[in-house]
Amino acid sequence: MTAIKHALQRDIFTPNDERLLSIVNVCKAGKKKRNCFLCATVTTERPVQVNVVKVKKSDKGDFYKRQTAWALRDLAVVDAKDAVKENPEFDLHFDKVYKWVASSTVEKNTFISCIWKLNQRYLRKKIDFTNVSSQLLEELPKVAEESVPSGENQSVAGGDEEAVDEYQELNAREEQDIEIMMEGCEYAISNAEAFAEKLSRELQVLDGANIQSIMASEKQVNILMKLLDEALKEVDQIEIKLSSYEEMLQSVKEQMDQISESNHLIHLSNTNNVKLLSEIEFLVNHMDLAKGHIKALQEGDLTSSRGIEACTNAADALLQCMNVALRPGHDMLHAVKQQQQRFSDLREQFARRLASHLNSVFVQQGHDQSSTLAQHSVELTLPNHHPFHRDLLRYAKLMEWLKNTDYGKYEGLTKNYMDYLSRLYEREIKDFFEVAKIKMTGTTKEGKKFGLHGSSGKLTGSTSSLNKLSVQSSGNRRSQSSSLLDMGNMSASDLDVADRTKFDKIFEQVLSELEPLCLAEQDFISKFFKLQQHQGISGSTTNEAEEMDGGNLSRSYPSGVPQTISSEKDMIRQMMTKIFRCIEPELNNLIALGDKIDSFNSLYMLVKMSHHVWTAQNVDPASFLSTTLGNVLVTVKRNFDKCISNQMKQMDEVKISKKSKVGILPFVAEFEEFAALAESIFKNAERRGDLDKAYIKLIRAVFVSVEKVANESQKTPRDVVMMENFHHIFATLSRLKISCLEAEKKEAKQKYTDHLQSYVIYSLGQPLEKLNHFFEGVEARVAQGIREEEVSYQLAFNKQELRKVIKEYPGKEVKKGLDNLYKKVDKHLCEEENLLQVVWHSMQDEFIRQYKHFEGLIARCYPGSGITMEFTIQDILDYCSSIAQSH
């Protein structure tokens, strides 16, 4: 095995710069046994690569060739099959499992031991050694470590030398020496024992020569020993001199130690002085307030811009001095305590002076603003607070300082500002709304009491007056009815439109004045009191903001100092609610007045209020203005719903005269007025959906009420009432083009058409009554199964009876009957809708249709009799045209 190992090293691994460490003769398990060798090798160059190489003998000769190589790092498992019994089989798990059978168990164990050692040294990788006892791994001989190609020794991590491998290649010089020696002995190769004996004799000769050489050098040794004794004496003298030098240096050392200690104390003193100076400079620089600042805080002018700026700078400097972060131990210094007390006194004194001055400014503002109320009492405008806000904003930084240093006084100023300003705004807003009511009603006291005696007051209930009109009776009923309707239409079209437009402008003016007033005040409060408006905080409604008793705005802050206010937005809204607490009641009173003047005003108010709410919510959905207008919008929407409900209720309660014709019902005309007005008001409005819902409710109520009145009508036929009113409804919806009522428009048209046809058929049954009855009998016989040509044999329907009936309706009699029918239709129909000619034309067409029907029955049932009507279709056309022209 050793010879094979040397041959493999020389022929295969040395050319590849590899060293062979272990070898095992194996064959594959379970197959035809073809022997090969598994070799464990390492490279001679760094980094070291460890491989397992499969080598087999070539088929063409006696030399070996390299077949397969696996890197040891790819080896996952080494399975020795049995840890107790001797078993030559083992498995190596690379990319797949390779099963081998070794030629002997010893070779297998040696190879596995080598793999284990290589893994421990080079890889330190968790290769799983299965079925190999731990005792065997510990007792197996260590694998010799490879030598570095340069010849230098290498050590393991623990510092122990690795055992030299059992095989070590000769270097070039060693090979050359051996060749020279072997050339001197020709029989060295053929007779190795003789060669070894010769080498042994030569070695003994060399050993004897060495011993003789050593004995010859004894004299030299004696001389060397003598020299060493002399050297020792010289060393003793040198030591004596060094001792004396050391004694002299000892005193110098003591002096230098004293000097060094003195220098250390001086350095320590200088260091302490520098640190003390640094601390003093820190306290002086950070806790020294300039005399100018102190004077500004004590006596500074809070009325001029320059004085306010000086006080602001002084207050900021004082705050910086008070908030300086003292170093450990500073607070125990007496001077520091005195300075802090002085700062506290200055802060308290200036805060008291600032609060007193601002309270005076608030009071003065109330007096100054009251003097301008008289000038705005006539005009519908609110006083401008911008100059007051501009003057106060000069103190904004001082207010922020006060908020950070003395929250109690800041809170007191906030309360006083709300008290003074709420009274001022209450006077201004009430006077403003009083002017608005006067302009709406034309008077003061009456407007307050909703007794509307002004120009628009006389129109109170104008919308309901039309609903209470009843059709008058007997001879002059038409003229009375038309005069009443004309008067109602005049008020609606002339006076109502003007007053509603006037009300719309006044209401818009009121909202337009209130909106900038509230926004300006809210912006001022935010800037002056240093409150954040735009925070991501969910706001509550104004109704949820309780009245602030005593103006207490604090939120249980520890030690009287507020935390980082997370609800400053709510605080702004609460202040606005306290200051403008009268806006919502005054708006509700104004809305109630407008609704009392004319219920249709709710349409204007709904559109205007919706627009302003939408605008306010786009700016800030949770602001005071947005929530207040939102609350008022609920009231307006409720009034609008009430207006719709009242109209529906009036439709249910409408009564008609039993002695006069109905015509266009008042609530139908009222719906037309409402729809026309609503379409003009709600054009491009945000709340169009509310109007569409109201339309649906109203139109269904109109349909129901029209049918109810038609059923109750005694003077006017039901079909006429239905026909005229649904024609009016259809015309109204067609003209206004209301998209949500398209289905109702089609339904109105269908009802109008059906009742027109029904009325025409019903009316035409009367002029040729006997002829109608005769042919109805003929059709009845045919329906019973009698053939048409056999009807003439019936006694009651023979030719003589037919001629007798026809003679009763000559052309003159037909014309007279049609004339009476025209007059009767004229009495049934109203003039407003102008349907007489439409109905008459329909009756003419129906009469001609009946005439053709009668002629067809005569031709079928009485063939060849030569019986014809006493008048022709042309006569009918002439009669109808003549009658229409005569009337």
PDB file of C-alpha atoms in Angstrom, residues 369-490:
ATOM      1  CA  GLN A 369     -66.769 100.463  19.164  1.00  0.00           C
ATOM      2  CA  SER A 370     -70.082 101.520  20.741  1.00  0.00           C
ATOM      3  CA  SER A 371     -69.667 104.993  19.276  1.00  0.00           C
ATOM      4  CA  THR A 372     -69.687 103.526  15.731  1.00  0.00           C
ATOM      5  CA  LEU A 373     -72.919 101.574  16.192  1.00  0.00           C
ATOM      6  CA  ALA A 374     -75.092 104.578  15.342  1.00  0.00           C
ATOM      7  CA  GLN A 375     -73.541 104.932  11.917  1.00  0.00           C
ATOM      8  CA  HIS A 376     -74.238 101.226  11.085  1.00  0.00           C
ATOM      9  CA  SER A 377     -77.791 101.265  12.468  1.00  0.00           C
ATOM     10  CA  VAL A 378     -79.211 102.437   9.149  1.00  0.00           C
ATOM     11  CA  GLU A 379     -77.003 100.368   6.856  1.00  0.00           C
ATOM     12  CA  LEU A 380     -77.117  96.573   6.798  1.00  0.00           C
ATOM     13  CA  THR A 381     -73.428  96.238   7.699  1.00  0.00           C
ATOM     14  CA  LEU A 382     -71.470  95.127  10.739  1.00  0.00           C
ATOM     15  CA  PRO A 383     -68.722  97.294  12.284  1.00  0.00           C
ATOM     16  CA  ASN A 384     -65.185  96.475  11.248  1.00  0.00           C
ATOM     17  CA  HIS A 385     -62.943  95.211  14.069  1.00  0.00           C
ATOM     18  CA  HIS A 386     -59.787  95.114  11.994  1.00  0.00           C
ATOM     19  CA  PRO A 387     -58.166  98.242  13.568  1.00  0.00           C
ATOM     20  CA  PHE A 388     -58.739  96.806  17.036  1.00  0.00           C
ATOM     21  CA  HIS A 389     -57.290  93.437  15.998  1.00  0.00           C
ATOM     22  CA  ARG A 390     -54.328  95.151  14.367  1.00  0.00           C
ATOM     23  CA  ASP A 391     -53.525  97.101  17.554  1.00  0.00           C
ATOM     24  CA  LEU A 392     -53.874  94.044  19.771  1.00  0.00           C
ATOM     25  CA  LEU A 393     -51.722  91.806  17.566  1.00  0.00           C
ATOM     26  CA  ARG A 394     -48.754  93.913  18.601  1.00  0.00           C
ATOM     27  CA  TYR A 395     -49.061  92.179  21.970  1.00  0.00           C
ATOM     28  CA  ALA A 396     -49.207  88.641  20.482  1.00  0.00           C
ATOM     29  CA  LYS A 397     -45.634  87.724  21.452  1.00  0.00           C
ATOM     30  CA  LEU A 398     -46.203  89.071  24.944  1.00  0.00           C
ATOM     31  CA  MET A 399     -49.348  86.935  25.195  1.00  0.00           C
ATOM     32  CA  GLU A 400     -47.307  83.904  24.197  1.00  0.00           C
ATOM     33  CA  TRP A 401     -44.759  84.821  26.887  1.00  0.00           C
ATOM     34  CA  LEU A 402     -47.556  85.175  29.431  1.00  0.00           C
ATOM     35  CA  LYS A 403     -49.010  81.804  28.384  1.00  0.00           C
ATOM     36  CA  ASN A 404     -45.641  80.114  28.968  1.00  0.00           C
ATOM     37  CA  THR A 405     -44.760  81.874  32.225  1.00  0.00           C
ATOM     38  CA  ASP A 406     -48.012  82.652  34.073  1.00  0.00           C
ATOM     39  CA  TYR A 407     -50.914  80.625  32.733  1.00  0.00           C
ATOM     40  CA  GLY A 408     -53.241  81.885  35.439  1.00  0.00           C
ATOM     41  CA  LYS A 409     -53.050  85.492  34.231  1.00  0.00           C
ATOM     42  CA  TYR A 410     -53.223  84.301  30.613  1.00  0.00           C
ATOM     43  CA  GLU A 411     -56.409  82.443  31.446  1.00  0.00           C
ATOM     44  CA  GLY A 412     -57.797  85.495  33.237  1.00  0.00           C
ATOM     45  CA  LEU A 413     -57.117  87.677  30.189  1.00  0.00           C
ATOM     46  CA  THR A 414     -58.842  85.105  27.988  1.00  0.00           C
ATOM     47  CA  LYS A 415     -61.933  85.187  30.223  1.00  0.00           C
ATOM     48  CA  ASN A 416     -62.016  89.006  30.329  1.00  0.00           C
ATOM     49  CA  TYR A 417     -61.626  89.235  26.553  1.00  0.00           C
ATOM     50  CA  MET A 418     -64.561  86.864  26.063  1.00  0.00           C
ATOM     51  CA  ASP A 419     -66.719  88.798  28.550  1.00  0.00           C
ATOM     52  CA  TYR A 420     -66.057  92.239  27.056  1.00  0.00           C
ATOM     53  CA  LEU A 421     -66.212  91.116  23.435  1.00  0.00           C
ATOM     54  CA  SER A 422     -69.320  88.960  23.882  1.00  0.00           C
ATOM     55  CA  ARG A 423     -71.254  91.986  25.193  1.00  0.00           C
ATOM     56  CA  LEU A 424     -69.919  94.193  22.398  1.00  0.00           C
ATOM     57  CA  TYR A 425     -70.709  91.681  19.649  1.00  0.00           C
ATOM     58  CA  GLU A 426     -74.126  91.012  21.164  1.00  0.00           C
ATOM     59  CA  ARG A 427     -75.059  94.701  20.848  1.00  0.00           C
ATOM     60  CA  GLU A 428     -73.668  94.933  17.316  1.00  0.00           C
ATOM     61  CA  ILE A 429     -75.266  91.718  16.072  1.00  0.00           C
ATOM     62  CA  LYS A 430     -78.672  92.440  17.608  1.00  0.00           C
ATOM     63  CA  ASP A 431     -78.715  95.921  16.072  1.00  0.00           C
ATOM     64  CA  PHE A 432     -77.603  94.403  12.775  1.00  0.00           C
ATOM     65  CA  PHE A 433     -80.414  91.843  12.790  1.00  0.00           C
ATOM     66  CA  GLU A 434     -82.883  94.557  13.820  1.00  0.00           C
ATOM     67  CA  VAL A 435     -81.946  96.511  10.689  1.00  0.00           C
ATOM     68  CA  ALA A 436     -82.368  93.343   8.618  1.00  0.00           C
ATOM     69  CA  LYS A 437     -85.867  92.744  10.061  1.00  0.00           C
ATOM     70  CA  ILE A 438     -86.837  96.367   9.393  1.00  0.00           C
ATOM     71  CA  LYS A 439     -85.721  96.062   5.788  1.00  0.00           C
ATOM     72  CA  MET A 440     -87.693  92.807   5.443  1.00  0.00           C
ATOM     73  CA  THR A 441     -90.942  94.025   7.016  1.00  0.00           C
ATOM     74  CA  GLY A 442     -90.793  97.793   6.538  1.00  0.00           C
ATOM     75  CA  THR A 443     -91.438  98.472  10.234  1.00  0.00           C
ATOM     76  CA  THR A 444     -89.880  97.752  13.596  1.00  0.00           C
ATOM     77  CA  LYS A 445     -92.426  96.788  16.194  1.00  0.00           C
ATOM     78  CA  GLU A 446     -94.596  94.914  13.780  1.00  0.00           C
ATOM     79  CA  GLY A 447     -91.618  93.044  12.468  1.00  0.00           C
ATOM     80  CA  LYS A 448     -90.610  92.064  15.965  1.00  0.00           C
ATOM     81  CA  LYS A 449     -94.055  90.705  16.676  1.00  0.00           C
ATOM     82  CA  PHE A 450     -94.393  89.176  13.195  1.00  0.00           C
ATOM     83  CA  GLY A 451     -97.377  91.462  12.514  1.00  0.00           C
ATOM     84  CA  LEU A 452     -96.534  92.180   8.891  1.00  0.00           C
ATOM     85  CA  HIS A 453     -98.282  95.477   8.035  1.00  0.00           C
ATOM     86  CA  GLY A 454     -95.569  96.738   5.746  1.00  0.00           C
ATOM     87  CA  SER A 455     -95.411  96.504   1.985  1.00  0.00           C
ATOM     88  CA  SER A 456     -94.664  92.818   2.123  1.00  0.00           C
ATOM     89  CA  GLY A 457     -96.722  92.194   5.232  1.00  0.00           C
ATOM     90  CA  LYS A 458     -99.974  92.347   3.379  1.00  0.00           C
ATOM     91  CA  LEU A 459     -98.884  89.302   1.435  1.00  0.00           C
ATOM     92  CA  THR A 460     -98.912  87.061   4.516  1.00  0.00           C
ATOM     93  CA  GLY A 461    -100.344  83.741   3.546  1.00  0.00           C
ATOM     94  CA  SER A 462    -100.479  84.618  -0.126  1.00  0.00           C
ATOM     95  CA  THR A 463     -99.479  81.091  -0.976  1.00  0.00           C
ATOM     96  CA  SER A 464    -102.377  79.676   1.004  1.00  0.00           C
ATOM     97  CA  SER A 465    -104.931  82.166  -0.336  1.00  0.00           C
ATOM     98  CA  LEU A 466    -104.920  80.411  -3.697  1.00  0.00           C
ATOM     99  CA  ASN A 467    -105.606  77.101  -2.021  1.00  0.00           C
ATOM    100  CA  LYS A 468    -108.687  78.543  -0.290  1.00  0.00           C
ATOM    101  CA  LEU A 469    -110.252  79.878  -3.495  1.00  0.00           C
ATOM    102  CA  SER A 470    -113.455  78.092  -4.283  1.00  0.00           C
ATOM    103  CA  VAL A 471    -115.267  78.218  -7.571  1.00  0.00           C
ATOM    104  CA  GLN A 472    -118.227  80.647  -7.296  1.00  0.00           C
ATOM    105  CA  SER A 473    -121.755  79.723  -8.258  1.00  0.00           C
ATOM    106  CA  SER A 474    -124.513  80.611 -10.816  1.00  0.00           C
ATOM    107  CA  GLY A 475    -124.604  83.464 -13.357  1.00  0.00           C
ATOM    108  CA  ASN A 476    -121.413  85.423 -12.626  1.00  0.00           C
ATOM    109  CA  ARG A 477    -119.384  82.505 -11.294  1.00  0.00           C
ATOM    110  CA  ARG A 478    -116.931  82.586 -14.208  1.00  0.00           C
ATOM    111  CA  SER A 479    -116.143  86.276 -13.879  1.00  0.00           C
ATOM    112  CA  GLN A 480    -115.797  86.042 -10.091  1.00  0.00           C
ATOM    113  CA  SER A 481    -113.527  83.024 -10.330  1.00  0.00           C
ATOM    114  CA  SER A 482    -111.337  84.569 -12.974  1.00  0.00           C
ATOM    115  CA  SER A 483    -111.071  87.849 -11.101  1.00  0.00           C
ATOM    116  CA  LEU A 484    -109.996  86.059  -7.927  1.00  0.00           C
ATOM    117  CA  LEU A 485    -107.446  83.976  -9.803  1.00  0.00           C
ATOM    118  CA  ASP A 486    -106.155  87.055 -11.614  1.00  0.00           C
ATOM    119  CA  MET A 487    -105.721  88.838  -8.310  1.00  0.00           C
ATOM    120  CA  GLY A 488    -103.904  85.803  -6.905  1.00  0.00           C
ATOM    121  CA  ASN A 489    -101.702  85.556  -9.972  1.00  0.00           C
ATOM    122  CA  MET A 490    -100.928  89.271  -9.809  1.00  0.00           C
TER     123      MET A 490
END
